[in-house]
PDB file of C-alpha atoms in Angstrom:
ATOM      1  CA  MET A   1      89.732 125.970  65.343  1.00  0.00           C
ATOM      2  CA  ILE A   2      87.908 123.117  67.098  1.00  0.00           C
ATOM      3  CA  ASN A   3      89.685 123.976  70.343  1.00  0.00           C
ATOM      4  CA  ILE A   4      88.713 127.643  69.992  1.00  0.00           C
ATOM      5  CA  ILE A   5      85.061 126.758  69.353  1.00  0.00           C
ATOM      6  CA  THR A   6      85.081 124.345  72.271  1.00  0.00           C
ATOM      7  CA  ALA A   7      86.586 127.004  74.534  1.00  0.00           C
ATOM      8  CA  PHE A   8      84.033 129.560  73.352  1.00  0.00           C
ATOM      9  CA  LEU A   9      81.111 127.189  74.007  1.00  0.00           C
ATOM     10  CA  LEU A  10      82.520 126.388  77.443  1.00  0.00           C
ATOM     11  CA  LEU A  11      82.781 130.082  78.328  1.00  0.00           C
ATOM     12  CA  LEU A  12      79.282 130.678  76.993  1.00  0.00           C
ATOM     13  CA  SER A  13      77.939 127.814  79.088  1.00  0.00           C
ATOM     14  CA  MET A  14      79.672 129.160  82.173  1.00  0.00           C
ATOM     15  CA  GLY A  15      78.263 132.612  81.493  1.00  0.00           C
ATOM     16  CA  LEU A  16      74.729 131.312  81.153  1.00  0.00           C
ATOM     17  CA  LYS A  17      75.092 129.202  84.271  1.00  0.00           C
ATOM     18  CA  ALA A  18      76.206 132.256  86.210  1.00  0.00           C
ATOM     19  CA  GLN A  19      73.054 134.178  85.383  1.00  0.00           C
ATOM     20  CA  GLU A  20      70.923 134.389  88.496  1.00  0.00           C
ATOM     21  CA  PRO A  21      67.137 134.803  88.290  1.00  0.00           C
ATOM     22  CA  GLN A  22      66.154 138.466  88.316  1.00  0.00           C
ATOM     23  CA  LEU A  23      62.945 139.936  89.734  1.00  0.00           C
ATOM     24  CA  GLU A  24      61.289 142.446  87.441  1.00  0.00           C
ATOM     25  CA  GLY A  25      61.981 145.923  88.812  1.00  0.00           C
ATOM     26  CA  GLY A  26      64.283 144.555  91.509  1.00  0.00           C
ATOM     27  CA  LEU A  27      63.593 143.082  94.935  1.00  0.00           C
ATOM     28  CA  SER A  28      63.957 146.364  96.841  1.00  0.00           C
ATOM     29  CA  GLU A  29      61.337 148.108  94.723  1.00  0.00           C
ATOM     30  CA  PHE A  30      59.038 145.107  94.913  1.00  0.00           C
ATOM     31  CA  MET A  31      59.251 145.083  98.714  1.00  0.00           C
ATOM     32  CA  LYS A  32      58.750 148.842  98.870  1.00  0.00           C
ATOM     33  CA  ASN A  33      55.549 148.599  96.843  1.00  0.00           C
ATOM     34  CA  ASN A  34      54.070 145.473  98.373  1.00  0.00           C
ATOM     35  CA  THR A  35      55.141 145.082 102.008  1.00  0.00           C
ATOM     36  CA  ILE A  36      52.258 145.201 104.472  1.00  0.00           C
ATOM     37  CA  TYR A  37      54.155 145.574 107.723  1.00  0.00           C
ATOM     38  CA  PRO A  38      52.633 143.175 110.289  1.00  0.00           C
ATOM     39  CA  SER A  39      50.996 144.838 113.267  1.00  0.00           C
ATOM     40  CA  TYR A  40      52.918 143.094 116.053  1.00  0.00           C
ATOM     41  CA  SER A  41      56.303 143.821 114.517  1.00  0.00           C
ATOM     42  CA  ALA A  42      55.330 147.407 113.729  1.00  0.00           C
ATOM     43  CA  GLN A  43      54.081 148.067 117.255  1.00  0.00           C
ATOM     44  CA  ASN A  44      57.213 146.568 118.803  1.00  0.00           C
ATOM     45  CA  CYS A  45      59.763 148.084 116.387  1.00  0.00           C
ATOM     46  CA  ILE A  46      60.881 144.675 115.129  1.00  0.00           C
ATOM     47  CA  GLN A  47      63.130 145.123 112.104  1.00  0.00           C
ATOM     48  CA  GLY A  48      65.966 143.249 110.460  1.00  0.00           C
ATOM     49  CA  THR A  49      67.009 140.830 107.755  1.00  0.00           C
ATOM     50  CA  ILE A  50      65.152 137.617 107.022  1.00  0.00           C
ATOM     51  CA  ASN A  51      66.781 135.000 104.827  1.00  0.00           C
ATOM     52  CA  VAL A  52      64.439 133.132 102.504  1.00  0.00           C
ATOM     53  CA  GLY A  53      65.059 130.187 100.205  1.00  0.00           C
ATOM     54  CA  PHE A  54      62.808 129.419  97.247  1.00  0.00           C
ATOM     55  CA  LYS A  55      62.628 127.508  93.990  1.00  0.00           C
ATOM     56  CA  LEU A  56      61.451 128.685  90.590  1.00  0.00           C
ATOM     57  CA  ASN A  57      60.093 126.710  87.674  1.00  0.00           C
ATOM     58  CA  ALA A  58      60.993 127.465  84.057  1.00  0.00           C
ATOM     59  CA  LYS A  59      58.279 130.146  83.924  1.00  0.00           C
ATOM     60  CA  GLY A  60      59.722 132.082  86.861  1.00  0.00           C
ATOM     61  CA  GLU A  61      56.963 130.915  89.181  1.00  0.00           C
ATOM     62  CA  VAL A  62      57.649 130.206  92.848  1.00  0.00           C
ATOM     63  CA  TYR A  63      56.673 126.628  93.669  1.00  0.00           C
ATOM     64  CA  TYR A  64      58.500 126.280  96.987  1.00  0.00           C
ATOM     65  CA  ALA A  65      59.513 128.765  99.670  1.00  0.00           C
ATOM     66  CA  THR A  66      60.985 128.444 103.143  1.00  0.00           C
ATOM     67  CA  LEU A  67      62.707 130.491 105.819  1.00  0.00           C
ATOM     68  CA  THR A  68      66.394 129.790 106.225  1.00  0.00           C
ATOM     69  CA  LYS A  69      66.830 132.369 108.992  1.00  0.00           C
ATOM     70  CA  GLY A  70      63.895 134.251 110.453  1.00  0.00           C
ATOM     71  CA  ILE A  71      63.453 136.902 113.118  1.00  0.00           C
ATOM     72  CA  GLY A  72      60.830 135.051 115.122  1.00  0.00           C
ATOM     73  CA  SER A  73      57.828 137.336 114.665  1.00  0.00           C
ATOM     74  CA  ASP A  74      54.979 137.887 112.216  1.00  0.00           C
ATOM     75  CA  LEU A  75      57.567 139.543 109.971  1.00  0.00           C
ATOM     76  CA  ASP A  76      58.700 136.045 108.971  1.00  0.00           C
ATOM     77  CA  ASP A  77      55.244 135.344 107.557  1.00  0.00           C
ATOM     78  CA  GLU A  78      55.336 138.582 105.581  1.00  0.00           C
ATOM     79  CA  ALA A  79      58.702 137.677 104.044  1.00  0.00           C
ATOM     80  CA  LEU A  80      57.316 134.363 102.808  1.00  0.00           C
ATOM     81  CA  ARG A  81      54.141 136.037 101.581  1.00  0.00           C
ATOM     82  CA  LEU A  82      56.135 138.501  99.502  1.00  0.00           C
ATOM     83  CA  ILE A  83      58.187 135.746  97.891  1.00  0.00           C
ATOM     84  CA  LYS A  84      55.006 133.864  96.971  1.00  0.00           C
ATOM     85  CA  LEU A  85      53.508 137.116  95.673  1.00  0.00           C
ATOM     86  CA  SER A  86      56.527 137.527  93.387  1.00  0.00           C
ATOM     87  CA  SER A  87      55.663 134.284  91.591  1.00  0.00           C
ATOM     88  CA  GLY A  88      55.678 134.708  87.820  1.00  0.00           C
ATOM     89  CA  LYS A  89      57.657 137.934  88.008  1.00  0.00           C
ATOM     90  CA  TRP A  90      61.108 136.330  87.937  1.00  0.00           C
ATOM     91  CA  LYS A  91      63.190 136.207  84.771  1.00  0.00           C
ATOM     92  CA  VAL A  92      65.125 132.953  84.499  1.00  0.00           C
ATOM     93  CA  SER A  93      67.710 131.847  81.984  1.00  0.00           C
ATOM     94  CA  ILE A  94      67.030 129.035  79.502  1.00  0.00           C
ATOM     95  CA  ASN A  95      69.312 126.710  81.472  1.00  0.00           C
ATOM     96  CA  HIS A  96      67.832 127.583  84.877  1.00  0.00           C
ATOM     97  CA  ASP A  97      68.008 124.697  87.337  1.00  0.00           C
ATOM     98  CA  THR A  98      64.445 124.369  88.645  1.00  0.00           C
ATOM     99  CA  LEU A  99      65.662 122.305  91.600  1.00  0.00           C
ATOM    100  CA  ALA A 100      68.129 124.945  92.785  1.00  0.00           C
ATOM    101  CA  LEU A 101      67.334 126.660  96.077  1.00  0.00           C
ATOM    102  CA  ILE A 102      67.691 130.412  95.607  1.00  0.00           C
ATOM    103  CA  LEU A 103      68.754 132.211  98.783  1.00  0.00           C
ATOM    104  CA  ILE A 104      68.061 135.893  99.296  1.00  0.00           C
ATOM    105  CA  PRO A 105      68.192 138.284 102.271  1.00  0.00           C
ATOM    106  CA  MET A 106      65.134 140.490 102.761  1.00  0.00           C
ATOM    107  CA  ARG A 107      65.691 143.667 104.797  1.00  0.00           C
ATOM    108  CA  PHE A 108      62.721 145.145 106.660  1.00  0.00           C
ATOM    109  CA  THR A 109      62.925 148.605 108.188  1.00  0.00           C
ATOM    110  CA  LEU A 110      60.432 150.888 109.904  1.00  0.00           C
ATOM    111  CA  LYS A 111      60.230 154.643 109.400  1.00  0.00           C
ATOM    112  CA  GLY A 112      57.938 157.003 111.232  1.00  0.00           C
ATOM    113  CA  TYR A 113      57.270 154.659 114.137  1.00  0.00           C
ATOM    114  CA  GLY A 114      59.665 156.297 116.605  1.00  0.00           C
ATOM    115  CA  CYS A 115      61.891 153.235 116.695  1.00  0.00           C
ATOM    116  CA  GLU A 116      65.182 155.107 116.519  1.00  0.00           C
ATOM    117  CA  ASN A 117      65.581 155.232 120.287  1.00  0.00           C
ATOM    118  CA  ARG A 118      63.847 151.973 121.111  1.00  0.00           C
ATOM    119  CA  ASP A 119      65.828 149.833 123.539  1.00  0.00           C
ATOM    120  CA  LYS A 120      67.218 146.690 121.879  1.00  0.00           C
ATOM    121  CA  ASN A 121      66.489 144.590 124.953  1.00  0.00           C
ATOM    122  CA  SER A 122      62.801 145.517 124.861  1.00  0.00           C
ATOM    123  CA  ILE A 123      62.672 144.537 121.179  1.00  0.00           C
ATOM    124  CA  ALA A 124      64.310 141.200 121.973  1.00  0.00           C
ATOM    125  CA  MET A 125      61.787 140.640 124.758  1.00  0.00           C
ATOM    126  CA  ALA A 126      58.941 141.426 122.342  1.00  0.00           C
ATOM    127  CA  ILE A 127      60.239 138.813 119.918  1.00  0.00           C
ATOM    128  CA  ARG A 128      60.358 136.220 122.695  1.00  0.00           C
ATOM    129  CA  ALA A 129      56.861 137.201 123.808  1.00  0.00           C
ATOM    130  CA  TYR A 130      55.527 136.766 120.283  1.00  0.00           C
ATOM    131  CA  LYS A 131      55.880 132.985 120.395  1.00  0.00           C
ATOM    132  CA  ALA A 132      53.893 132.750 123.631  1.00  0.00           C
ATOM    133  CA  GLU A 133      51.244 135.116 122.291  1.00  0.00           C
ATOM    134  CA  LYS A 134      50.938 133.108 119.098  1.00  0.00           C
ATOM    135  CA  GLU A 135      50.393 129.905 121.074  1.00  0.00           C
ATOM    136  CA  LEU A 136      47.596 131.568 123.055  1.00  0.00           C
ATOM    137  CA  THR A 137      46.070 132.936 119.861  1.00  0.00           C
ATOM    138  CA  ASN A 138      46.053 129.402 118.458  1.00  0.00           C
ATOM    139  CA  VAL A 139      44.051 128.300 121.502  1.00  0.00           C
ATOM    140  CA  ILE A 140      41.356 130.802 120.514  1.00  0.00           C
ATOM    141  CA  LEU A 141      41.496 129.774 116.851  1.00  0.00           C
ATOM    142  CA  ASN A 142      41.111 126.105 117.730  1.00  0.00           C
ATOM    143  CA  PHE A 143      38.205 126.814 120.086  1.00  0.00           C
ATOM    144  CA  TYR A 144      36.162 128.615 117.423  1.00  0.00           C
ATOM    145  CA  ARG A 145      37.042 126.059 114.755  1.00  0.00           C
ATOM    146  CA  GLY A 146      35.726 123.409 117.104  1.00  0.00           C
ATOM    147  CA  LYS A 147      32.643 125.468 117.878  1.00  0.00           C
ATOM    148  CA  GLU A 148      31.867 125.718 114.166  1.00  0.00           C
ATOM    149  CA  LYS A 149      31.872 121.914 113.976  1.00  0.00           C
ATOM    150  CA  GLY A 150      29.900 121.520 117.184  1.00  0.00           C
ATOM    151  CA  LYS A 151      32.910 120.036 118.964  1.00  0.00           C
ATOM    152  CA  TYR A 152      33.536 122.300 121.918  1.00  0.00           C
ATOM    153  CA  ASN A 153      32.838 122.752 125.598  1.00  0.00           C
ATOM    154  CA  ALA A 154      30.535 125.728 126.175  1.00  0.00           C
ATOM    155  CA  GLU A 155      31.987 126.137 129.657  1.00  0.00           C
ATOM    156  CA  ASP A 156      35.313 127.093 128.076  1.00  0.00           C
ATOM    157  CA  GLU A 157      33.934 130.094 126.200  1.00  0.00           C
ATOM    158  CA  PRO A 158      34.152 132.572 129.121  1.00  0.00           C
ATOM    159  CA  LYS A 159      37.840 131.642 129.434  1.00  0.00           C
ATOM    160  CA  ILE A 160      38.320 132.226 125.721  1.00  0.00           C
ATOM    161  CA  LEU A 161      36.626 135.622 125.925  1.00  0.00           C
ATOM    162  CA  LYS A 162      38.858 136.557 128.842  1.00  0.00           C
ATOM    163  CA  LEU A 163      41.922 135.443 126.876  1.00  0.00           C
ATOM    164  CA  LYS A 164      40.897 137.657 123.964  1.00  0.00           C
ATOM    165  CA  VAL A 165      40.733 140.641 126.325  1.00  0.00           C
ATOM    166  CA  GLU A 166      44.177 139.823 127.732  1.00  0.00           C
ATOM    167  CA  LEU A 167      45.632 139.619 124.217  1.00  0.00           C
ATOM    168  CA  GLU A 168      43.814 142.849 123.240  1.00  0.00           C
ATOM    169  CA  ILE A 169      42.003 141.142 120.383  1.00  0.00           C
ATOM    170  CA  ASP A 170      39.197 143.663 120.024  1.00  0.00           C
ATOM    171  CA  ASP A 171      37.216 145.188 117.154  1.00  0.00           C
ATOM    172  CA  ASP A 172      40.028 147.613 116.281  1.00  0.00           C
ATOM    173  CA  TYR A 173      42.542 144.769 116.116  1.00  0.00           C
ATOM    174  CA  LEU A 174      40.259 142.664 113.914  1.00  0.00           C
ATOM    175  CA  GLN A 175      39.534 145.635 111.657  1.00  0.00           C
ATOM    176  CA  GLY A 176      43.272 145.976 111.172  1.00  0.00           C
ATOM    177  CA  LYS A 177      43.359 142.365 109.984  1.00  0.00           C
ATOM    178  CA  ILE A 178      40.496 143.043 107.595  1.00  0.00           C
ATOM    179  CA  ASN A 179      42.223 146.151 106.219  1.00  0.00           C
ATOM    180  CA  ALA A 180      45.405 144.144 105.653  1.00  0.00           C
ATOM    181  CA  GLY A 181      43.382 141.504 103.834  1.00  0.00           C
ATOM    182  CA  LEU A 182      41.782 144.090 101.572  1.00  0.00           C
ATOM    183  CA  LYS A 183      45.227 145.418 100.648  1.00  0.00           C
ATOM    184  CA  LYS A 184      46.279 141.880  99.748  1.00  0.00           C
ATOM    185  CA  ILE A 185      43.215 141.513  97.516  1.00  0.00           C
ATOM    186  CA  LYS A 186      44.376 144.612  95.603  1.00  0.00           C
ATOM    187  CA  GLN A 187      47.818 143.013  95.250  1.00  0.00           C
ATOM    188  CA  GLY A 188      46.286 139.854  93.820  1.00  0.00           C
ATOM    189  CA  ASP A 189      47.154 137.848  96.929  1.00  0.00           C
ATOM    190  CA  LYS A 190      43.853 136.050  97.426  1.00  0.00           C
ATOM    191  CA  GLN A 191      45.320 133.360  99.672  1.00  0.00           C
ATOM    192  CA  GLY A 192      46.931 135.882 102.004  1.00  0.00           C
ATOM    193  CA  ALA A 193      43.699 137.878 102.170  1.00  0.00           C
ATOM    194  CA  CYS A 194      41.574 134.819 102.899  1.00  0.00           C
ATOM    195  CA  ASP A 195      43.984 133.828 105.678  1.00  0.00           C
ATOM    196  CA  ASP A 196      43.349 137.227 107.285  1.00  0.00           C
ATOM    197  CA  PHE A 197      39.582 137.008 106.848  1.00  0.00           C
ATOM    198  CA  ASN A 198      39.512 133.487 108.282  1.00  0.00           C
ATOM    199  CA  PHE A 199      41.602 134.653 111.221  1.00  0.00           C
ATOM    200  CA  VAL A 200      38.902 137.203 112.017  1.00  0.00           C
ATOM    201  CA  LYS A 201      36.212 134.532 111.704  1.00  0.00           C
ATOM    202  CA  TYR A 202      37.991 132.160 114.058  1.00  0.00           C
ATOM    203  CA  MET A 203      38.466 134.887 116.597  1.00  0.00           C
ATOM    204  CA  GLY A 204      34.713 134.533 117.060  1.00  0.00           C
ATOM    205  CA  SER A 205      33.752 137.539 114.937  1.00  0.00           C
ATOM    206  CA  ASP A 206      31.424 137.877 111.955  1.00  0.00           C
ATOM    207  CA  LYS A 207      33.070 141.101 110.758  1.00  0.00           C
ATOM    208  CA  ALA A 208      34.744 139.358 107.801  1.00  0.00           C
ATOM    209  CA  ASP A 209      31.917 136.990 106.847  1.00  0.00           C
ATOM    210  CA  ALA A 210      30.808 139.047 103.835  1.00  0.00           C
ATOM    211  CA  LEU A 211      34.390 139.231 102.565  1.00  0.00           C
ATOM    212  CA  LEU A 212      34.866 135.495 103.032  1.00  0.00           C
ATOM    213  CA  SER A 213      31.718 134.876 101.028  1.00  0.00           C
ATOM    214  CA  LYS A 214      32.835 137.274  98.290  1.00  0.00           C
ATOM    215  CA  TYR A 215      36.475 136.281  97.889  1.00  0.00           C
ATOM    216  CA  CYS A 216      37.099 132.931  99.559  1.00  0.00           C
ATOM    217  CA  ASN A 217      34.154 130.585  99.012  1.00  0.00           C
TER     218      ASN A 217
END
């Protein structure tokens, strides 16, 4: 009888250990309802699977998240944002290992963007170009952060303005960032929204100042 009980407890333990954390409603539905497809990836038909690793505490809250295999565009940031947004929505077993790194693939696809016949080489080139564009965008961000603190060279501003034109960072582009931020506010993603609003601010625009004051200060 002791052996039977021991065997039963062992099987029960193995069964509990095998239970993986589950997202309420499922990951696919969560992504369908909450993905805000990033503008660069949408415009350049960048799609694919991003692998993310994250850790959950005993309450099903995400306290750590990282990319294990990204695409190399702003879609990587969206994957991480979604995982952080899912915090508190995971069901974990009573014996959940809070130090375990949970690995999941996240599939992003575009519909209605005319990407079906898009050349794969042009998409690959767009992904490579993203890194260079991001570095140039950071130059602009750093300039306006410095300007806010009074640490900048005024002679550089015409160059920065020219760079913004080359990168097509205009009012329409910045409004798109603001719209994305407002959607994130509705999702309860205050941090993601404030990142968007601050991006607009440090592109040298005051278009998001009222929203920063309302939601982020």
